[in-house]
mmCIF file of C-alpha atoms and ligand atoms in Angstrom:
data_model
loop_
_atom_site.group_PDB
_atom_site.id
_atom_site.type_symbol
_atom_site.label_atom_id
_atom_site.label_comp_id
_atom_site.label_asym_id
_atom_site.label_seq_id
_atom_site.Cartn_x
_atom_site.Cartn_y
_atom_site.Cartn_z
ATOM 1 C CA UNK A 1 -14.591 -142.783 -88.592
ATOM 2 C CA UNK A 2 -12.087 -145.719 -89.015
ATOM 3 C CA UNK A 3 -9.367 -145.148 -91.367
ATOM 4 C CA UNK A 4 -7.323 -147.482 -93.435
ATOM 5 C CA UNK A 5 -3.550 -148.257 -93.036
ATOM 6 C CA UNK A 6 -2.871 -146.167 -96.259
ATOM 7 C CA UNK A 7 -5.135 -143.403 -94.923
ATOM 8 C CA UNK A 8 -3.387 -143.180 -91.789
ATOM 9 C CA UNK A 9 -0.033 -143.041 -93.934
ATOM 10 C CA UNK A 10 -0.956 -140.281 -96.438
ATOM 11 C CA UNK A 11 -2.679 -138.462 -93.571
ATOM 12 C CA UNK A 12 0.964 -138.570 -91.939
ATOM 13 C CA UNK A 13 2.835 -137.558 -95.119
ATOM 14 C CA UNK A 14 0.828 -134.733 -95.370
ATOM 15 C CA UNK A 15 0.927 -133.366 -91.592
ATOM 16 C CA UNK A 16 4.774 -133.312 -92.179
ATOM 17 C CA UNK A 17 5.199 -132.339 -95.751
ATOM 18 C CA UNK A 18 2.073 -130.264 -96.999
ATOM 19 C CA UNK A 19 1.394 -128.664 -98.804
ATOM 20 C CA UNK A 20 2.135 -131.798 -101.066
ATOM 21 C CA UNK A 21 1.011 -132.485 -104.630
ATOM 22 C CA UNK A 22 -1.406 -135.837 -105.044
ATOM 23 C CA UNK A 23 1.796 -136.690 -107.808
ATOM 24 C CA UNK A 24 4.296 -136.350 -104.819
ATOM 25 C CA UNK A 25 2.014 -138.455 -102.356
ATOM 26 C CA UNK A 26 1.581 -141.475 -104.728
ATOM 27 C CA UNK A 27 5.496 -141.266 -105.137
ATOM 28 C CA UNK A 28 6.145 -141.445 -101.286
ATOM 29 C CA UNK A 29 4.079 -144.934 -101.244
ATOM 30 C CA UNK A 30 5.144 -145.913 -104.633
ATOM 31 C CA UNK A 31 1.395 -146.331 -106.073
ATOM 32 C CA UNK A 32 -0.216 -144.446 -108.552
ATOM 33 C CA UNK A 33 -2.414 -141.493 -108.626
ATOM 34 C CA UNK A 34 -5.120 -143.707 -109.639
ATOM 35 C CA UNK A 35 -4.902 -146.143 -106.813
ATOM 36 C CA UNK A 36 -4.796 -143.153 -104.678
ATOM 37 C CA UNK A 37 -7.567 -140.765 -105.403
ATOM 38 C CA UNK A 38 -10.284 -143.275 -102.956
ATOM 39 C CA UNK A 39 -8.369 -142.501 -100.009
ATOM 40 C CA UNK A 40 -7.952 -139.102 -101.476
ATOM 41 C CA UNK A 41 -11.262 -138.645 -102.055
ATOM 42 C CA UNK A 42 -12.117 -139.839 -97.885
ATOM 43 C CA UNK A 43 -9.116 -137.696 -96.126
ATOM 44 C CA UNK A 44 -10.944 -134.642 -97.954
ATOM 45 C CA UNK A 45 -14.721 -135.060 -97.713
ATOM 46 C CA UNK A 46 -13.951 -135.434 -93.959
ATOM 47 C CA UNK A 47 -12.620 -132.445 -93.939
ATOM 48 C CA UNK A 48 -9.166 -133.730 -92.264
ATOM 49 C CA UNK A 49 -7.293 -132.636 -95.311
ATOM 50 C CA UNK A 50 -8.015 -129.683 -97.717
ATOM 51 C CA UNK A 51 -7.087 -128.909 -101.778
ATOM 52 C CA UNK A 52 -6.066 -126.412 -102.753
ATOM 53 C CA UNK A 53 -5.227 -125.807 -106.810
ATOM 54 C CA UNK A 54 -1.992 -125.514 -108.330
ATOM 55 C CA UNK A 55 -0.916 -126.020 -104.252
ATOM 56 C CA UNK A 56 -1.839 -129.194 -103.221
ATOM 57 C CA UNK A 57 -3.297 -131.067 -100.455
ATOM 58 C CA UNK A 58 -2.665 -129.752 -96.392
ATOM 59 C CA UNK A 59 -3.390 -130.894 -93.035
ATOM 60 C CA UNK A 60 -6.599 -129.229 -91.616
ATOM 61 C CA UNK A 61 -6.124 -129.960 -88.249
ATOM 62 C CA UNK A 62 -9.559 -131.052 -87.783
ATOM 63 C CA UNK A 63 -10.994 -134.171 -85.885
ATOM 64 C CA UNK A 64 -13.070 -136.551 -87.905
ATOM 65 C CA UNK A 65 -16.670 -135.459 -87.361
ATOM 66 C CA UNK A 66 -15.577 -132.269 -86.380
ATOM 67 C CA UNK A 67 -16.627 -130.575 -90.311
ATOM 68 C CA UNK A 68 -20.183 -132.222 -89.921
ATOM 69 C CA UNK A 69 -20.838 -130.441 -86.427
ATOM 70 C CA UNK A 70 -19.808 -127.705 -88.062
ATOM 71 C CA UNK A 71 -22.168 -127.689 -90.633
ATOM 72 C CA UNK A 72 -24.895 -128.850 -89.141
ATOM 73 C CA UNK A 73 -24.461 -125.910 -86.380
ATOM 74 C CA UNK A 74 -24.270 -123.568 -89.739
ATOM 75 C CA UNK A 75 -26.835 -124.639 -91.610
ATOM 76 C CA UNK A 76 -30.303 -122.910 -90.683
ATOM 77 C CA UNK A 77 -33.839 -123.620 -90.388
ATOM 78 C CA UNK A 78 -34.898 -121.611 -93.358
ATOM 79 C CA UNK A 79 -32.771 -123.167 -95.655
ATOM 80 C CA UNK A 80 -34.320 -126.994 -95.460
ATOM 81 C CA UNK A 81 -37.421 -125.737 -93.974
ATOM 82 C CA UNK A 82 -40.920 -127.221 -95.838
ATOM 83 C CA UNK A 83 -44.168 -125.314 -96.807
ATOM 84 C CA UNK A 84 -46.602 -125.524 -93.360
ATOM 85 C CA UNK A 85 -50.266 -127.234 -93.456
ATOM 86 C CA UNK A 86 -52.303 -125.024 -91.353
ATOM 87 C CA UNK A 87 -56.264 -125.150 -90.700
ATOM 88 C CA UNK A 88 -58.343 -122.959 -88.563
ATOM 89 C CA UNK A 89 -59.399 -123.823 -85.128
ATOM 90 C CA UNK A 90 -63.322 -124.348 -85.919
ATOM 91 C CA UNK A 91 -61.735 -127.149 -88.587
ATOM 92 C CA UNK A 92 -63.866 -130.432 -87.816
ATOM 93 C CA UNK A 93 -61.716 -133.516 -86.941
ATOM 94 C CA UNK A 94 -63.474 -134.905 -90.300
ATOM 95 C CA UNK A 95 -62.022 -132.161 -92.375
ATOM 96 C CA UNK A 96 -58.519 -131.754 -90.653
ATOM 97 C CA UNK A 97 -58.036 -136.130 -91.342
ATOM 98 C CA UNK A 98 -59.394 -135.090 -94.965
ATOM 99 C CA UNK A 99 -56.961 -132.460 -95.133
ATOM 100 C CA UNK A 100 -53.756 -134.766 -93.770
ATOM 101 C CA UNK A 101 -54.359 -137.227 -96.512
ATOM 102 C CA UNK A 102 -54.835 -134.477 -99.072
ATOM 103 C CA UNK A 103 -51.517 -132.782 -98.073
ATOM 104 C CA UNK A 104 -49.699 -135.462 -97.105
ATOM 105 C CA UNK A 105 -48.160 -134.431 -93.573
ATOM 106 C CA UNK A 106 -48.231 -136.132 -89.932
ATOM 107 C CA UNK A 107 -48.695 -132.427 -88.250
ATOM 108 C CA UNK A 108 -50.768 -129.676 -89.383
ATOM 109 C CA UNK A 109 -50.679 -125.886 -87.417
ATOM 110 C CA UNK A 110 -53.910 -124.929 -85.882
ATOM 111 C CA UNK A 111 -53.725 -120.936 -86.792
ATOM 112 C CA UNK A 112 -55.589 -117.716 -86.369
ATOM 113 C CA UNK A 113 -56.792 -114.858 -88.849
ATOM 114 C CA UNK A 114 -52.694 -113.454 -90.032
ATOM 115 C CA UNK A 115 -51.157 -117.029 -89.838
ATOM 116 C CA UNK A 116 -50.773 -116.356 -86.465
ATOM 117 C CA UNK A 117 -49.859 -119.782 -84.475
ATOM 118 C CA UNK A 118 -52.753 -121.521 -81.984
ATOM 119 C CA UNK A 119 -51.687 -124.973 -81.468
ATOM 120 C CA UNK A 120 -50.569 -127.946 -82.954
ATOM 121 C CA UNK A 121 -52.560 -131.160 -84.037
ATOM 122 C CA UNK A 122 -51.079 -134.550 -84.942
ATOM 123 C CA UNK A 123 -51.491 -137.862 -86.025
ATOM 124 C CA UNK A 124 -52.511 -139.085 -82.972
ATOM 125 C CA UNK A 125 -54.649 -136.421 -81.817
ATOM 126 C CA UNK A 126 -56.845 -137.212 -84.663
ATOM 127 C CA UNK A 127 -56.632 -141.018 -83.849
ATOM 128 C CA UNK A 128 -57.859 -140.737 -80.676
ATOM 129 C CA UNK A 129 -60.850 -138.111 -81.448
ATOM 130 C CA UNK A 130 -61.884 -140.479 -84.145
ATOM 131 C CA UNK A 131 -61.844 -143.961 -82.347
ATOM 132 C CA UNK A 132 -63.504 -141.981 -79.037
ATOM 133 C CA UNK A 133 -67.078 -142.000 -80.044
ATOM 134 C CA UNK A 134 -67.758 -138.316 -80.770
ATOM 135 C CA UNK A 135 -69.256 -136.980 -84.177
ATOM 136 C CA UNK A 136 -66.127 -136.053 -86.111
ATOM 137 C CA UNK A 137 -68.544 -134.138 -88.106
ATOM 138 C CA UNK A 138 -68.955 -131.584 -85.440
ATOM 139 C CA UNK A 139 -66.269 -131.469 -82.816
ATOM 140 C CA UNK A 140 -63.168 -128.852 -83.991
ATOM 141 C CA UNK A 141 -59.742 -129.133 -84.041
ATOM 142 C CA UNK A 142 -59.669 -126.746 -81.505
ATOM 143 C CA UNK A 143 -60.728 -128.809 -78.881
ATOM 144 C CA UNK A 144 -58.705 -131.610 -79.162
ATOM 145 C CA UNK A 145 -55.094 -129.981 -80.661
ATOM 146 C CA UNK A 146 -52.242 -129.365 -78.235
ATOM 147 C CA UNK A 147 -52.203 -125.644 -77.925
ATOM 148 C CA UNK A 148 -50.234 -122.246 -77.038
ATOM 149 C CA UNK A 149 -47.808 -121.469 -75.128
ATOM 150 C CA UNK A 150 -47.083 -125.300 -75.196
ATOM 151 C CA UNK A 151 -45.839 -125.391 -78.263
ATOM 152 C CA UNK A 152 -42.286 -126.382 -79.188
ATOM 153 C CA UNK A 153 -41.457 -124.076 -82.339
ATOM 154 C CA UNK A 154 -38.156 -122.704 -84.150
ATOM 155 C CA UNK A 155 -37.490 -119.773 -85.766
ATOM 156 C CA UNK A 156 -35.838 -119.297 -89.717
ATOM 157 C CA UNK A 157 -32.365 -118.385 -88.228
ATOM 158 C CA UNK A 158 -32.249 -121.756 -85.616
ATOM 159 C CA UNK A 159 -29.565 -124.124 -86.474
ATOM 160 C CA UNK A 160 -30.533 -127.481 -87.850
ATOM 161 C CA UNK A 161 -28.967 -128.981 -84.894
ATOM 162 C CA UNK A 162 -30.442 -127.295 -82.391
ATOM 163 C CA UNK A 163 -34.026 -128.069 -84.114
ATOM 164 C CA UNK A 164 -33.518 -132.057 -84.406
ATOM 165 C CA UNK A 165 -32.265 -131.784 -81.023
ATOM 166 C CA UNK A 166 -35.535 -130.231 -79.658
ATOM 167 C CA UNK A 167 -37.668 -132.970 -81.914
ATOM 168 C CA UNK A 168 -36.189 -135.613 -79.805
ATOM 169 C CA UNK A 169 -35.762 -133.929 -76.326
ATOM 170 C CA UNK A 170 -39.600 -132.904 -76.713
ATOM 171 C CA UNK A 171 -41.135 -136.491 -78.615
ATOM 172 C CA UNK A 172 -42.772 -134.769 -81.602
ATOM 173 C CA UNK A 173 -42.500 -135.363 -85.203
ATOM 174 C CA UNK A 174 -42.739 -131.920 -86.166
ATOM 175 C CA UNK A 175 -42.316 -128.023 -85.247
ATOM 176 C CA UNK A 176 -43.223 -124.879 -86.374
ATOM 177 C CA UNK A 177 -41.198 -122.296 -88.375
ATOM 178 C CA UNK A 178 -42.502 -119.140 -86.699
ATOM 179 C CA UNK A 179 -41.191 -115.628 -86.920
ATOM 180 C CA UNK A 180 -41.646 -113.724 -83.614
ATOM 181 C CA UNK A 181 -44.525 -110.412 -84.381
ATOM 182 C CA UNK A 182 -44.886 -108.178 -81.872
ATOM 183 C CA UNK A 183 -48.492 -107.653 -80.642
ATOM 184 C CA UNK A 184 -50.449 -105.514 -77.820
ATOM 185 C CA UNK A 185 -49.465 -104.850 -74.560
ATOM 186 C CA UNK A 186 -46.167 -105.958 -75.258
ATOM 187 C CA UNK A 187 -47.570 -109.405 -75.945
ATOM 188 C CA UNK A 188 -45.973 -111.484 -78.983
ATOM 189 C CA UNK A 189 -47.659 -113.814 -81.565
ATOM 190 C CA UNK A 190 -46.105 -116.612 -83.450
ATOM 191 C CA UNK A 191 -46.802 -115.958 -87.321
ATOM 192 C CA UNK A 192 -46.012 -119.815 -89.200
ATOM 193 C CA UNK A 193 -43.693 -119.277 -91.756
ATOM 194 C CA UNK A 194 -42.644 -122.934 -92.392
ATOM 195 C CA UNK A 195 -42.536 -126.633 -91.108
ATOM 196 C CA UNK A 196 -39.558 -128.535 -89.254
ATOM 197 C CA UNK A 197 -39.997 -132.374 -89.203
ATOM 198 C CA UNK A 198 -38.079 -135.291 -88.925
ATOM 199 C CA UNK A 199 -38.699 -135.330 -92.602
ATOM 200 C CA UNK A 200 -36.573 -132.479 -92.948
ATOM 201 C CA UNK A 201 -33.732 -134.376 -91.053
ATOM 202 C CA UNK A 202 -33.827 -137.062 -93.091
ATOM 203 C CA UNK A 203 -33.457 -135.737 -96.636
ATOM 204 C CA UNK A 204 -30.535 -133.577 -95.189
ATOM 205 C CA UNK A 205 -29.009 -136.565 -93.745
ATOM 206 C CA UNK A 206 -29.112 -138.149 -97.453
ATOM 207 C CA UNK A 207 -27.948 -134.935 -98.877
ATOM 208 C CA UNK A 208 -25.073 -134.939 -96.381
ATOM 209 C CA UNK A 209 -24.199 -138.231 -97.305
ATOM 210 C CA UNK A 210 -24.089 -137.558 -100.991
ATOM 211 C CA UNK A 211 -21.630 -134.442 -100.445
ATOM 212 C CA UNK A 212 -23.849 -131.863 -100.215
ATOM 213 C CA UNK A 213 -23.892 -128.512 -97.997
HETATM 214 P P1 LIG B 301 -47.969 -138.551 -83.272
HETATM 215 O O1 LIG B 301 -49.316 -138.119 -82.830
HETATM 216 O O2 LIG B 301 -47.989 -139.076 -84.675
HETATM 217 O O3 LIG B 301 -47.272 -139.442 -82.273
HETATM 218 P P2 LIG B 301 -46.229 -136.420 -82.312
HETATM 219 O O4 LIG B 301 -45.321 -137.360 -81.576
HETATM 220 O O5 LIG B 301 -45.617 -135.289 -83.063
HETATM 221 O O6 LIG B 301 -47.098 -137.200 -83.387
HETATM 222 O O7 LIG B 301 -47.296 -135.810 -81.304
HETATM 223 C C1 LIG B 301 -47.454 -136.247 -79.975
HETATM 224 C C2 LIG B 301 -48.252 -135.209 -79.180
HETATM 225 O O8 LIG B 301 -47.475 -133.999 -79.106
HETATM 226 C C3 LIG B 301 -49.571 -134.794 -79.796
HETATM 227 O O9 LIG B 301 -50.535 -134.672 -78.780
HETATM 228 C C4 LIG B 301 -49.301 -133.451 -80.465
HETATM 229 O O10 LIG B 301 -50.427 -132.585 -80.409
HETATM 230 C C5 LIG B 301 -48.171 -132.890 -79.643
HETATM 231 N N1 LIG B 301 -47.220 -132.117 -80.475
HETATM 232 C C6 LIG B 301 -46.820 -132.374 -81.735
HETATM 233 N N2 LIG B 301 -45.937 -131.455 -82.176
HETATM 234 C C7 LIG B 301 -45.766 -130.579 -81.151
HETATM 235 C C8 LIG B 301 -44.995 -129.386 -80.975
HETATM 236 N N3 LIG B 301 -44.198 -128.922 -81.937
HETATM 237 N N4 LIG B 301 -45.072 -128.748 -79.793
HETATM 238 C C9 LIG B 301 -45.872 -129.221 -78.798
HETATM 239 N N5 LIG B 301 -46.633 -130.314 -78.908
HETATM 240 C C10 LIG B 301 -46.594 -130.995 -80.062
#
């Protein structure tokens, strides 16, 4: 982030003499409060100063960019997560298109009786069944989806970061939430709890960028 002149000034004023009222700040440059409160407003949305009531503003010590890492390490999964689209594997390619219109998602979760996770069908995977000649009538998702144990997934408690990272390392759109169950002969199934896609990313990006989290 590129500061102004002024920023770099008051950021100065404040390393030495914080905690320092706004007042006592505007004095030092010989502006007013008024003119101030942009820059103000900047040094302590990124974090680099913080305000404190009836005390003033301090240093924070931290790097520009540093606060968003931070947050974006912090904030989970389950808290920007989306409701998942799920159909079972006998689904027709007819019904699952149908269904991705209806819903209005790229990715839909190919799952078994309990929610529990089978594979993964996309845009795409549709496209292709549809333009290849077979009766889309009769052939099931299940045939044609990208399935288990190749599936890319997260779980509630992953870090936003960590999930956008794995979108773009792996070249999908979209993952599922899963919570780990345990099942037989020390086996474990993937029950879909939610939906991770770049969607997702996006409206927290905006959010971010409005001041939010
Ligand atoms: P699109 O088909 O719109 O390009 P993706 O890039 O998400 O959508 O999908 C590309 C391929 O990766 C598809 O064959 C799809 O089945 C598969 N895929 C999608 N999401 C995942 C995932 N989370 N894990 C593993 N494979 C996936």
């Amino acid at each position: 982030m590129e500061l102004s002149k002024r920023q770099e000034t008051i950021l100065e004023i404040v390393k030495k003499e914080g905690p320092i009222t706004g007042e006592q700040i505007a004095e030092r440059l010989s502006l007013t409060r008024a003119t101030l409160r942009p820059d103000m407003a900047i040094l302590t949305m990124s974090g680099m100063l913080e305000a404190r009531p009836r005390v003033g503003y301090f240093y924070s010590g931290k790097k520009p960019g540093q606060e968003l890492a931070e947050k974006l390490h912090r904030i989970t999964i389950n808290e920007v997560k989306s409701v998942p689209v799920v159909v079972p594997e006998q689904c027709t390619v007819y019904d699952a298109v149908v269904t991705m219109f209806i819903e209005d998602v790229g990715t839909m979760f190919v799952v078994r009786e309990g929610g529990l996770l089978e594979g993964v069908i996309s845009r795409k995977d549709l496209l292709k069944n549809t333009l290849g000649g077979q009766d889309i009538h009769k052939l099931p998702v299940g045939v044609i989806m990208t399935r288990m144990p190749n599936i890319i997934y997260v779980e509630p408690d992953t870090s936003v970061w960590e999930a956008a990272r794995r979108l773009i390392a792996h070249e999908v759109d979209a993952l599922p939430v899963v919570r780990l169950v345990k099942a037989k002969e020390g086996q474990t199934d993937l029950e879909v709890v939610g939906r991770f896609s770049k969607t997702n990313v996006t409206r927290l990006f905006v959010e971010l960028g409005e001041g939010g989290y």
